XYZ file of C-alpha atoms in Angstrom:
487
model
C -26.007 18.579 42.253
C -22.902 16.426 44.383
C -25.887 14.756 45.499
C -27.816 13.662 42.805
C -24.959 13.194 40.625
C -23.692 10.448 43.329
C -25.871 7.401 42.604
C -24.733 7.751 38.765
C -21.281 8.328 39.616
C -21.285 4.739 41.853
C -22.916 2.828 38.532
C -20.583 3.476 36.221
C -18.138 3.160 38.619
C -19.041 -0.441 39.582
C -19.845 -1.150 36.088
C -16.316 0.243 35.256
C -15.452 -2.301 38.238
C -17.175 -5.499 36.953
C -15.559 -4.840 33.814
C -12.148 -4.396 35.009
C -12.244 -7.713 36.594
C -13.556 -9.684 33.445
C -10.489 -8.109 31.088
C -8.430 -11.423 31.152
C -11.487 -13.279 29.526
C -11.566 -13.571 25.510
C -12.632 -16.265 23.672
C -10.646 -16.394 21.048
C -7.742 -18.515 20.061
C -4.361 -17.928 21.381
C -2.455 -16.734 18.166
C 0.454 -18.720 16.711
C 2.864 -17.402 14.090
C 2.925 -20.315 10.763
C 5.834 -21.638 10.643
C 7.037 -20.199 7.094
C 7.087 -22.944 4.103
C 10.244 -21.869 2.583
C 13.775 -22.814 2.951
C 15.996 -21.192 6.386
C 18.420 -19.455 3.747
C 18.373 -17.522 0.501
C 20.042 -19.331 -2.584
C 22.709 -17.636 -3.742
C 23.149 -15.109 -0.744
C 25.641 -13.641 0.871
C 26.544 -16.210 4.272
C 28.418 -13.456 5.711
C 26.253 -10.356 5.209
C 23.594 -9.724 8.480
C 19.815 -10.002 7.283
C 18.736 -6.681 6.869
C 15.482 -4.638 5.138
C 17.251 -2.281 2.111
C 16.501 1.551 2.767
C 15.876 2.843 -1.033
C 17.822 6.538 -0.165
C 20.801 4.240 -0.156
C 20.060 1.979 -3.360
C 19.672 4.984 -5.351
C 21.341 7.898 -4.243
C 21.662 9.405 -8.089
C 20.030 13.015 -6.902
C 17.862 13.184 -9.965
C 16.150 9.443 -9.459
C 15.882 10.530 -6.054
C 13.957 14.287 -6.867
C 11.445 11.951 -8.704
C 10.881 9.733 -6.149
C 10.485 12.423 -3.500
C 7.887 13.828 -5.922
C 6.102 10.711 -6.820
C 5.873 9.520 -2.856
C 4.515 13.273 -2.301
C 2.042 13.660 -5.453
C 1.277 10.087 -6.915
C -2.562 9.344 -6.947
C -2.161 5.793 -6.094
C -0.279 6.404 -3.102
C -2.781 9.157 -1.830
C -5.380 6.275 -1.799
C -3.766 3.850 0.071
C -2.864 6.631 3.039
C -6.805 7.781 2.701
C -7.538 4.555 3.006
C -5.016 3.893 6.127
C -6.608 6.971 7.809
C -10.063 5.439 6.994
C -9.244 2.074 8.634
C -8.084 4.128 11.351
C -11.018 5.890 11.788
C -13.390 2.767 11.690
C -11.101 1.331 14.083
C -11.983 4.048 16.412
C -15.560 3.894 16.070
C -15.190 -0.022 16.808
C -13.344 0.859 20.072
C -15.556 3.381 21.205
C -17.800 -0.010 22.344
C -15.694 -0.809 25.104
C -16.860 2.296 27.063
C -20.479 3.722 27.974
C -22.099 5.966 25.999
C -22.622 8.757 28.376
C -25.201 11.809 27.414
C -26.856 14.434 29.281
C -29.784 16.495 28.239
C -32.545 18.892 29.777
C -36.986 18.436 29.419
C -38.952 21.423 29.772
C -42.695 20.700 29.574
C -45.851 22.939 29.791
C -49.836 21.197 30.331
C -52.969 22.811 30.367
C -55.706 21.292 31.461
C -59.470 22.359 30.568
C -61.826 23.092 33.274
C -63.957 19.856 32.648
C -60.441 18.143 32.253
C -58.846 19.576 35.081
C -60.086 17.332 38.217
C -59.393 14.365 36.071
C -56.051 15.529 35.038
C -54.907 16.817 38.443
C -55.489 13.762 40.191
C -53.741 11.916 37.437
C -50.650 13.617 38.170
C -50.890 14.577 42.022
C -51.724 17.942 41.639
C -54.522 19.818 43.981
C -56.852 21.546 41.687
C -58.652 23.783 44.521
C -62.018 21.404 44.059
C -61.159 21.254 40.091
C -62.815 24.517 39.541
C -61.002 26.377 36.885
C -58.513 25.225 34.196
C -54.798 24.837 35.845
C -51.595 24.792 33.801
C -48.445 22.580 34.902
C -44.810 23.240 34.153
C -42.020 20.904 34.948
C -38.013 20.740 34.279
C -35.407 17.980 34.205
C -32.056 17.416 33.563
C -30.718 14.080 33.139
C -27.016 11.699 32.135
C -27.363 8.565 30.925
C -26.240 5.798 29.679
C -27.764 3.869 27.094
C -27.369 0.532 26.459
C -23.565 -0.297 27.435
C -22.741 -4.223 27.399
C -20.580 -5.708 30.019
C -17.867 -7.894 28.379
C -18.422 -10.473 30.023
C -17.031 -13.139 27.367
C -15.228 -10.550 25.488
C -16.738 -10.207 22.226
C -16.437 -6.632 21.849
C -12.820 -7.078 23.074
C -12.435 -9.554 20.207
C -14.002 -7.192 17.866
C -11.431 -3.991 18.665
C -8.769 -6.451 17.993
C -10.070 -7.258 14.917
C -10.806 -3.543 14.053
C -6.952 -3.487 14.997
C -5.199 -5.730 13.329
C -7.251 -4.623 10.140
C -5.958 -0.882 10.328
C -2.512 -2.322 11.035
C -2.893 -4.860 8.136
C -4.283 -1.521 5.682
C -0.625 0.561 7.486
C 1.415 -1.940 6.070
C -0.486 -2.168 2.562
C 0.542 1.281 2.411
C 3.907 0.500 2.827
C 3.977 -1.962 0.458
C 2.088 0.367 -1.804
C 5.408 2.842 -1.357
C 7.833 0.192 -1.814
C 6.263 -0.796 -5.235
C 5.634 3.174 -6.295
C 9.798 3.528 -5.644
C 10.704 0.865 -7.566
C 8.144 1.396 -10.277
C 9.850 5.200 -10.837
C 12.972 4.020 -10.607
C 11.849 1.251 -13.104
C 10.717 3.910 -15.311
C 13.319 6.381 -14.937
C 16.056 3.972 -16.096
C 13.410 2.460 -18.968
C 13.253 6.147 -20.395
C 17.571 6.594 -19.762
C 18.180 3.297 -22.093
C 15.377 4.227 -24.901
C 16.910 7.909 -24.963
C 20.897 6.083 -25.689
C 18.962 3.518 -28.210
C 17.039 6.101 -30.154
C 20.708 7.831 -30.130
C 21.782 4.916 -31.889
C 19.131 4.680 -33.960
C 20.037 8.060 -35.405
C 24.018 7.789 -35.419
C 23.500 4.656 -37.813
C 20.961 6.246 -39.834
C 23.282 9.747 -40.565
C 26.172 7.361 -41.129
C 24.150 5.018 -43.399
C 22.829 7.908 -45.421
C 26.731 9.572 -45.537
C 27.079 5.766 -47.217
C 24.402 6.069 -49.495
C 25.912 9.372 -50.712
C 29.086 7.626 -51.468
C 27.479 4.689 -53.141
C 25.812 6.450 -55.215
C 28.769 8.552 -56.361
C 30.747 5.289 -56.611
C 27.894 3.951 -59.141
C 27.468 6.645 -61.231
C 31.335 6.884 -61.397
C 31.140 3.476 -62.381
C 33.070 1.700 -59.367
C 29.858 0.591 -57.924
C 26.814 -0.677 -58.839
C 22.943 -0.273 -58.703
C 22.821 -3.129 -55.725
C 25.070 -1.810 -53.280
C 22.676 1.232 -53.632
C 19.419 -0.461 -52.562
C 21.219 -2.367 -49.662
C 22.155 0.607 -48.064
C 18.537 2.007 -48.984
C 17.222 -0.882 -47.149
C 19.119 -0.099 -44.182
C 18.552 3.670 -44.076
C 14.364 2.320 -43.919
C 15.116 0.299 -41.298
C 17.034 2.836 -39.218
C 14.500 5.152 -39.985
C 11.504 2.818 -38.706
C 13.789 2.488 -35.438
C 13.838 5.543 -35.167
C 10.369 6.732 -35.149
C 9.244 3.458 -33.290
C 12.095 5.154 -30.627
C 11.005 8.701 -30.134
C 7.401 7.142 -29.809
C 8.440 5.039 -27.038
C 10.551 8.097 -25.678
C 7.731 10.350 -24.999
C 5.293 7.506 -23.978
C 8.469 6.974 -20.898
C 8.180 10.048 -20.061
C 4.378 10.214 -20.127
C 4.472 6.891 -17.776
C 7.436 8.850 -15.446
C 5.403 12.090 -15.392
C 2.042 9.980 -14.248
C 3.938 7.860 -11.128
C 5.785 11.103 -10.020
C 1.980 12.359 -10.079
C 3.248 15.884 -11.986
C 0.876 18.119 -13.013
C 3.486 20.429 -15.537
C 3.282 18.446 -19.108
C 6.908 20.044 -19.696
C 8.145 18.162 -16.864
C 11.804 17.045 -18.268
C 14.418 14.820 -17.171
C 18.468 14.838 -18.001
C 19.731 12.745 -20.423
C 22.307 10.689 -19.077
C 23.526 6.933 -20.005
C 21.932 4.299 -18.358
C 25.582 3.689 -16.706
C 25.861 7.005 -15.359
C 23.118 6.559 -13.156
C 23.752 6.081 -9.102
C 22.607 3.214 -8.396
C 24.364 0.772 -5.123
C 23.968 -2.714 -7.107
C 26.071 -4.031 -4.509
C 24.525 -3.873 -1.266
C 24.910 -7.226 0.689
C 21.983 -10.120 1.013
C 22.116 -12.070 4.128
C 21.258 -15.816 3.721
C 18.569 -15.726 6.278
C 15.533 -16.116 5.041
C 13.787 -14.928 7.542
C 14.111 -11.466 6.838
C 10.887 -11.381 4.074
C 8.735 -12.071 7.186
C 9.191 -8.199 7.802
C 8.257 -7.662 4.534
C 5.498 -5.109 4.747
C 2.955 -7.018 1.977
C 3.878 -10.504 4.091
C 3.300 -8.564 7.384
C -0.278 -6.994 6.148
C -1.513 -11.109 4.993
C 0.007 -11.768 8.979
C -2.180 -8.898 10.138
C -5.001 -10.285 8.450
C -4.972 -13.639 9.759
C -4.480 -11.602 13.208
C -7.911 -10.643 12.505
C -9.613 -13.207 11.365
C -8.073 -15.663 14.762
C -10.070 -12.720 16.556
C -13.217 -12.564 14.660
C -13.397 -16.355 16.128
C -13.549 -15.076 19.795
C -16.185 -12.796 19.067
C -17.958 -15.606 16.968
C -17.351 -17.755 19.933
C -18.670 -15.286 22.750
C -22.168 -15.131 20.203
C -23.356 -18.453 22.002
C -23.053 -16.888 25.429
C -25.723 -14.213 26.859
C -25.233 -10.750 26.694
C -25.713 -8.199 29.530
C -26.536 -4.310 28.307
C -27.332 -1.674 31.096
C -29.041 1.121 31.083
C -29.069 3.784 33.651
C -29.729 7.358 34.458
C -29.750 10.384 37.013
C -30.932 13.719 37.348
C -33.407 16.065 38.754
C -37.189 16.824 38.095
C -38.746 20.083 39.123
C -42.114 22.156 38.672
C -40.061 25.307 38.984
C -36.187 25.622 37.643
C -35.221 27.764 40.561
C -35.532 24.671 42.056
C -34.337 22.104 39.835
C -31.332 21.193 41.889
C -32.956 21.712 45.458
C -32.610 19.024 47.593
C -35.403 16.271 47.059
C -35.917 16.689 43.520
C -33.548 13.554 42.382
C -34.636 10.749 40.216
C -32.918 7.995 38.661
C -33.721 4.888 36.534
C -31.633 1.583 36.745
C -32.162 -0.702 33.540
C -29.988 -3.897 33.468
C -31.173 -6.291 30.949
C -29.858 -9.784 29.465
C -29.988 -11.646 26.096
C -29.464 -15.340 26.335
C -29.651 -16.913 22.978
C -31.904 -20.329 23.196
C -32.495 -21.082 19.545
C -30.947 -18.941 16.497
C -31.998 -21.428 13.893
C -28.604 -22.404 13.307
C -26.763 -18.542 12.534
C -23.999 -18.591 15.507
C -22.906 -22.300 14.598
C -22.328 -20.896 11.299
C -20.929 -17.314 11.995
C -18.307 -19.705 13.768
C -17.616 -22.029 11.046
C -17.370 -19.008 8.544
C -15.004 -17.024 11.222
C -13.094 -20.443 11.168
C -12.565 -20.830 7.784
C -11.832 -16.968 7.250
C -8.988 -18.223 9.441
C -7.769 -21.267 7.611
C -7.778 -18.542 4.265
C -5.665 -16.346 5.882
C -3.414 -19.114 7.119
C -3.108 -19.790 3.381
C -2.377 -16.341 2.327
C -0.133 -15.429 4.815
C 2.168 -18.798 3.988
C 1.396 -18.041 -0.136
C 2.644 -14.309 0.935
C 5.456 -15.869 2.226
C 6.291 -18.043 -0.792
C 5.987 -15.246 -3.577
C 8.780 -13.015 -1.602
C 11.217 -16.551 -1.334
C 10.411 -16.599 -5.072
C 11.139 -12.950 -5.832
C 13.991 -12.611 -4.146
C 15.294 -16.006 -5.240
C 14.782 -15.103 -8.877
C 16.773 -11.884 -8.027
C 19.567 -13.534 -6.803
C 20.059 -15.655 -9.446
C 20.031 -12.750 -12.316
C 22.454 -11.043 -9.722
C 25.029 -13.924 -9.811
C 25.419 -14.112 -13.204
C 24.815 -10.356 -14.647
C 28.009 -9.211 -14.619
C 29.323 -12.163 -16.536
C 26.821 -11.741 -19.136
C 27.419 -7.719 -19.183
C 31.046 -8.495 -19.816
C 30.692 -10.868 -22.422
C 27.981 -8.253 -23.990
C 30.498 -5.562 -23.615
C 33.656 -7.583 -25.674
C 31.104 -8.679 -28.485
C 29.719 -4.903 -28.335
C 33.900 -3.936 -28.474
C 34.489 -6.657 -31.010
C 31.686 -5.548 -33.333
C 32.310 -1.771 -33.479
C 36.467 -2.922 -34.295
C 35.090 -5.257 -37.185
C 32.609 -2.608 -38.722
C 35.682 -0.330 -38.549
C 38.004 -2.499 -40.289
C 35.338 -3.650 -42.689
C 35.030 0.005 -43.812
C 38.693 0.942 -43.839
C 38.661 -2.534 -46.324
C 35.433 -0.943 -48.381
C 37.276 2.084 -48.601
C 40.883 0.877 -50.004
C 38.261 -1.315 -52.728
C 39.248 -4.897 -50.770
C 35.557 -5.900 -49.587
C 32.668 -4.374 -51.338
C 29.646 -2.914 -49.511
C 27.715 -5.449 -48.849
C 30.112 -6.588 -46.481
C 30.309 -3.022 -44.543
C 26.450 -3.472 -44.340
C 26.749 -6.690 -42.918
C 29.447 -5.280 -40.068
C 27.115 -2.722 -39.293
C 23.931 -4.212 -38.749
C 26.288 -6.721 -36.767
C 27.647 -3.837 -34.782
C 24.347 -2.157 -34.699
C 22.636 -5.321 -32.759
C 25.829 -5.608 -30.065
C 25.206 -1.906 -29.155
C 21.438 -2.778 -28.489
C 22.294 -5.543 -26.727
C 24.854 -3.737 -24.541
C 22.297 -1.175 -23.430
C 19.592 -3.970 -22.953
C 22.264 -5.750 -20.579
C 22.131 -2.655 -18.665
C 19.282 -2.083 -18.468
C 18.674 -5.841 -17.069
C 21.270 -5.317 -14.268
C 20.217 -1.837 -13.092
C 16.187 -3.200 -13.245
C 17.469 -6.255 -11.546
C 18.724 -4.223 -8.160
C 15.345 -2.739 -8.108
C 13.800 -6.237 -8.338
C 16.303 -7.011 -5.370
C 15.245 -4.196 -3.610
C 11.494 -4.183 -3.929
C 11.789 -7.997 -2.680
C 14.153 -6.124 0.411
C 12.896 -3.446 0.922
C 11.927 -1.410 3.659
C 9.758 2.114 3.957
C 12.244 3.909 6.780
C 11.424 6.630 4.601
C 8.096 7.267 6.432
C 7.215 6.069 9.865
C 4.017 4.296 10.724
C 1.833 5.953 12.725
C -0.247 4.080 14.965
C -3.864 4.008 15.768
C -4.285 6.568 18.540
């Protein structure tokens, strides 16, 4: 078997050679990074800070927003798609790579003839066989076992080189979807999370005005039918308790659809799934983490990475596109043994082998590889625009971050006095009401006044707390989970 096995062994071995030796040739492009279309620094950023990616376990380090992030990166739907579909590019990517090396198989033939005895003379000396003076039918028997390979190109102008790349770049490009994909999920929890935290402390409002309205409607109404009222100041603060009311409701509807939207991105399956109440303030959240001015850092943004990888494979569709006008060289080849008896299959003298080369020059093509190139071209000039459009959106994100940053905690303080201011004036309206100085309708007008600055307060809040999300989603990184690569 050393023997017969040798001839195969020295083709693949010099096709393995002549392959080696062609490795440096590809025909496509040589790859160069656009430059980015957006400024060199980040308005309103922090000159001294270093550039850095934002890790989310240390933007939100509350331990309950980080349970439901844990459980939404484990069990959200969405999420599961985009890693099925990483492992899917990754598999494809494998089946593409798989060209650059033979296809080797091996298999065994077992065949049994019979020949008739008007047949047999005819038949024997067909095949080489000594039929005794063809008298008689004879029978003939004969085993082989072969390897192969079928078909295997030589790269000489490397377009199946240029098509692994592309196979590449695409899983790589898919990778850092799913990164992005993550990136989005954490911020859309934490999104959520704080959404439900500031509806919870408005419907809480909603209800502490509506008992205290309807404690005034008690006393108005004493007050009128005592005669030191009247019928008006009754309605008003009827009209208020409707409105509270309507709050209300429209509040504890909005509650449970929060935590119907929280329950679906952390991907639970338990409908009684609850979360703590807690203030929107009370939740951990690092709204101070530095922003360097560079902007350089959103080119390691994973979504602006993935448009980069796609552009990587669309500059190496080109050299496969390219390599289409040049001919095409497949062998085939194989070795083994043929014998009339499989005692002696591998006895010396029973080799055979078959050497197949064959080449493909293309002459006329009616036009198709001119225009597999132009399309692979402009694929090209797309991705250049998506890739610098990528770019541009995560300048614009985290511009438009910035700016609410800079000024937030202005605006939250001014929110806070008038919210401070308000509650002091309903009080000293009612203390007025109450000593027969103002009448009601001026209580009503205090609350509703004070009512409005709490909303606002918790809307502020909520706007600063969404905002370092915003900030972080444009930042942010996926250290949480390490890419794999390829294999």
């Amino acid at each position: 078997m050393r023997n017969l096995s040798s001839p195969f062994r020295m083709m693949v071995l010099g096709a393995a050679s002549l392959l080696a030796a062609c490795t440096s040739v590809t025909m496509a492009p040589g790859y160069e990074r656009p430059t980015a279309p957006i400024a060199a620094t980040l308005p309103q950023a922090n000159e001294d800070a270093v550039a850095a990616l934002v890790e989310w376990r240390d933007v939100f380090p509350d331990p309950e927003l980080r349970a439901v992030i844990e459980t939404a990166l484990v069990n959200n739907r969405n999420l599961r798609v985009a890693v099925l579909n990483v492992e899917r590019a990754r598999s494809l990517y494998r089946v593409q790579r798989s060209e650059s090396l033979p296809t080797i198989t091996a298999g065994g033939d077992y065949s049994r003839q019979r020949f008739g005895e008007n047949a047999a003379a005819f038949g024997a000396g067909g095949v080489g066989v000594n039929t005794g003076g063809g008298q008689g039918p004879i029978t003939i028997e004969q085993f082989s076992a072969t390897a192969a390979v079928s078909a295997y190109e030589l790269d000489l102008f490397g377009r199946v080189r240029s098509l692994n790349r592309q196979a590449l770049e695409t899983f790589l490009a898919t990778e850092e979807g799913r990164n992005a994909a993550e990136i989005s999920l954490i911020a859309e929890v934490a999104n959520a999370y704080l959404r439900l935290g500031a509806d919870r402390e408005l419907l809480a409002i909603a209800r502490d005005t509506l008992a205290n309205q309807q404690a005034a409607l008690e006393l108005t109404s004493h007050l009128a039918a005592d005669g030191l009222g009247n019928d008006v100041d009754v309605q008003r603060v009827s009209i208020s308790i409707e409105r509270a009311r309507a709050d209300a409701a429209t509040l504890e509807a909005q509650v449970a659809q929060d935590e119907n939207a929280l329950r679906l991105l952390a991907g639970a399956t338990d409908t009684a799934l609850t979360f703590e109440v807690r203030a929107i303030d009370d939740v951990e959240i690092d709204s101070d983490f530095a922003v360097g001015a560079s902007s350089a850092v959103l080119l390691s943004r994973p979504d602006v990475l993935a448009a980069e990888r796609r552009l990587k494979a669309a500059n190496a569709n080109i050299g496969a596109a390219r390599a289409a006008f040049f001919p095409r060289i497949l062998l085939t080849a194989s070795a083994g043994a043929a014998s009339a008896e499989l005692t002696d299959l591998f006895a010396p003298g029973t080799g055979v082998w078959r050497f197949a080369p064959s080449i493909s020059i293309p002459i006329f093509t009616g036009g198709r590889n001119r225009a597999q190139l132009r399309s692979a071209n402009i694929d090209r000039d797309i991705a250049i625009a998506e890739y610098e459009g990528s770019i541009q959106t995560a300048f614009r994100e985290t511009a438009d971050a910035l700016a609410t940053r800079a000024t937030i905690d202005e605006r939250l303080d001014a929110v806070a006095g008038l919210s401070t201011a308000a509650e002091t004036a309903f009080d000293l309206t009612n203390m007025r009401f109450e000593n027969g100085i103002d009448d009601y309708f001026a209580v009503l007008d205090a609350q509703r006044t004070d009512y409005a600055a709490r909303q606002e307060l918790i809307a502020v809040q909520l706007v600063k707390a969404m905002n370092t999300v915003q900030l972080f989603r444009a930042l942010g990184c996926v250290s949480c989970s390490a890419m794999a690569g390829p294999d």
